[in-house]
């Protein structure tokens, strides 16, 4: 949405991961878009993936891996990401040695369905609300801390915290 040119990607996966980014074996799911593994996101547009049948647990870390065949990454907000050496590594549980710079994110959110309706609290804000300057993978931003506080205080009422 924020770039000045289309974004071409060849493959995307999502998996459960540790706070340090190590993927959990058996949880890697291929993400498709209109039935295809890759595509081109037009300039200024947002894309939503096809639904994925994946069980997600409360406070679980998810890793979204994207392979850009041209090596270029999209413009966007800065986030902590893992940049691998050249090649498609999105289905690998253990990645080859790479770097962990601040770089643009392609995914802006993950939508999760529940079996029954839940009360929702939306946290509006800027980079601090998104967890900028927080320890990567530790979820120490105030929306995450609020979610843990609410979870500890109300066992019968499961809140959904949306970080906008």
CSV table of C-alpha atoms in Angstrom, one decimal, residues 34-132:
chain,number,residue,atom,x,y,z
A,34,UNK,CA,-6.7,-16.4,-5.2
A,35,UNK,CA,-5.4,-19.9,-5.2
A,36,UNK,CA,-1.9,-19.1,-6.3
A,37,UNK,CA,1.3,-19.1,-4.2
A,38,UNK,CA,2.7,-15.9,-5.6
A,39,UNK,CA,1.7,-12.8,-7.4
A,40,UNK,CA,2.1,-9.1,-7.9
A,41,UNK,CA,0.5,-6.6,-5.5
A,42,UNK,CA,-0.4,-3.5,-7.6
A,43,UNK,CA,1.0,-0.2,-6.5
A,44,UNK,CA,-1.1,1.3,-3.7
A,45,UNK,CA,-3.3,-1.8,-3.2
A,46,UNK,CA,-3.7,-4.2,-0.3
A,47,UNK,CA,-4.1,-8.0,-0.8
A,48,UNK,CA,-5.8,-10.5,1.5
A,49,UNK,CA,-4.8,-14.1,1.4
A,50,UNK,CA,-7.1,-17.1,1.0
A,51,UNK,CA,-8.2,-18.5,4.4
A,52,UNK,CA,-5.7,-20.9,6.1
A,53,UNK,CA,-6.8,-23.8,8.3
A,54,UNK,CA,-4.4,-23.3,11.2
A,55,UNK,CA,-5.0,-23.6,14.9
A,56,UNK,CA,-3.5,-20.5,16.7
A,57,UNK,CA,-3.1,-20.4,20.4
A,58,UNK,CA,-3.4,-17.3,22.6
A,59,UNK,CA,-0.1,-15.4,22.8
A,60,UNK,CA,1.5,-17.6,20.2
A,61,UNK,CA,4.2,-16.1,18.0
A,62,UNK,CA,3.7,-16.4,14.2
A,63,UNK,CA,6.3,-16.1,11.6
A,64,UNK,CA,5.3,-14.9,8.1
A,65,UNK,CA,8.0,-15.8,5.5
A,66,UNK,CA,8.0,-14.1,2.1
A,67,UNK,CA,10.2,-15.0,-0.9
A,68,UNK,CA,10.8,-12.1,-3.3
A,69,UNK,CA,12.3,-13.6,-6.4
A,70,UNK,CA,14.0,-10.4,-7.5
A,71,UNK,CA,15.6,-9.8,-4.1
A,72,UNK,CA,13.8,-6.5,-3.7
A,73,UNK,CA,11.6,-5.8,-0.7
A,74,UNK,CA,8.6,-3.5,-0.5
A,75,UNK,CA,8.5,0.0,1.0
A,76,UNK,CA,6.7,0.2,4.3
A,77,UNK,CA,7.0,0.5,8.0
A,78,UNK,CA,10.1,-0.7,9.8
A,79,UNK,CA,9.8,-3.9,11.7
A,80,UNK,CA,12.2,-6.5,13.0
A,81,UNK,CA,12.5,-9.2,10.4
A,82,UNK,CA,14.9,-12.0,9.4
A,83,UNK,CA,16.6,-11.5,6.0
A,84,UNK,CA,18.1,-14.7,4.7
A,85,UNK,CA,20.8,-15.3,2.1
A,86,UNK,CA,19.6,-15.4,-1.5
A,87,UNK,CA,17.1,-18.2,-2.4
A,88,UNK,CA,13.7,-19.4,-1.3
A,89,UNK,CA,13.8,-20.5,2.3
A,90,UNK,CA,10.1,-20.0,3.3
A,91,UNK,CA,9.3,-23.7,3.9
A,92,UNK,CA,12.5,-24.3,6.0
A,93,UNK,CA,12.1,-24.7,9.7
A,94,UNK,CA,15.8,-23.7,10.3
A,95,UNK,CA,17.0,-20.9,8.2
A,96,UNK,CA,20.5,-20.4,7.0
A,97,UNK,CA,22.6,-17.7,8.6
A,98,UNK,CA,21.2,-14.3,7.8
A,99,UNK,CA,20.7,-10.9,9.4
A,100,UNK,CA,18.1,-9.4,11.6
A,101,UNK,CA,17.8,-5.7,10.5
A,102,UNK,CA,14.9,-3.4,10.6
A,103,UNK,CA,13.1,-3.8,7.3
A,104,UNK,CA,9.7,-3.3,5.8
A,105,UNK,CA,6.9,-5.7,6.6
A,106,UNK,CA,4.6,-7.1,3.9
A,107,UNK,CA,1.9,-8.4,6.3
A,108,UNK,CA,-0.1,-5.8,8.2
A,109,UNK,CA,-2.2,-8.2,10.2
A,110,UNK,CA,-3.5,-11.7,10.9
A,111,UNK,CA,-7.2,-12.3,11.1
A,112,UNK,CA,-8.2,-15.2,13.4
A,113,UNK,CA,-11.7,-16.7,13.7
A,114,UNK,CA,-13.2,-18.0,17.0
A,115,UNK,CA,-15.9,-20.5,17.7
A,116,UNK,CA,-17.9,-17.9,19.6
A,117,UNK,CA,-18.0,-14.0,19.7
A,118,UNK,CA,-15.5,-12.3,22.0
A,119,UNK,CA,-15.3,-8.8,23.4
A,120,UNK,CA,-12.9,-6.6,21.5
A,121,UNK,CA,-10.6,-3.9,22.6
A,122,UNK,CA,-8.8,-1.8,19.9
A,123,UNK,CA,-5.5,-0.1,20.7
A,124,UNK,CA,-5.0,3.0,18.4
A,125,UNK,CA,-1.7,4.7,18.1
A,126,UNK,CA,1.6,5.1,16.2
A,127,UNK,CA,4.9,3.2,16.3
A,128,UNK,CA,4.8,2.8,20.1
A,129,UNK,CA,1.5,1.1,19.9
A,130,UNK,CA,3.0,-1.3,17.2
A,131,UNK,CA,5.8,-2.1,19.6
A,132,UNK,CA,8.6,0.0,18.1
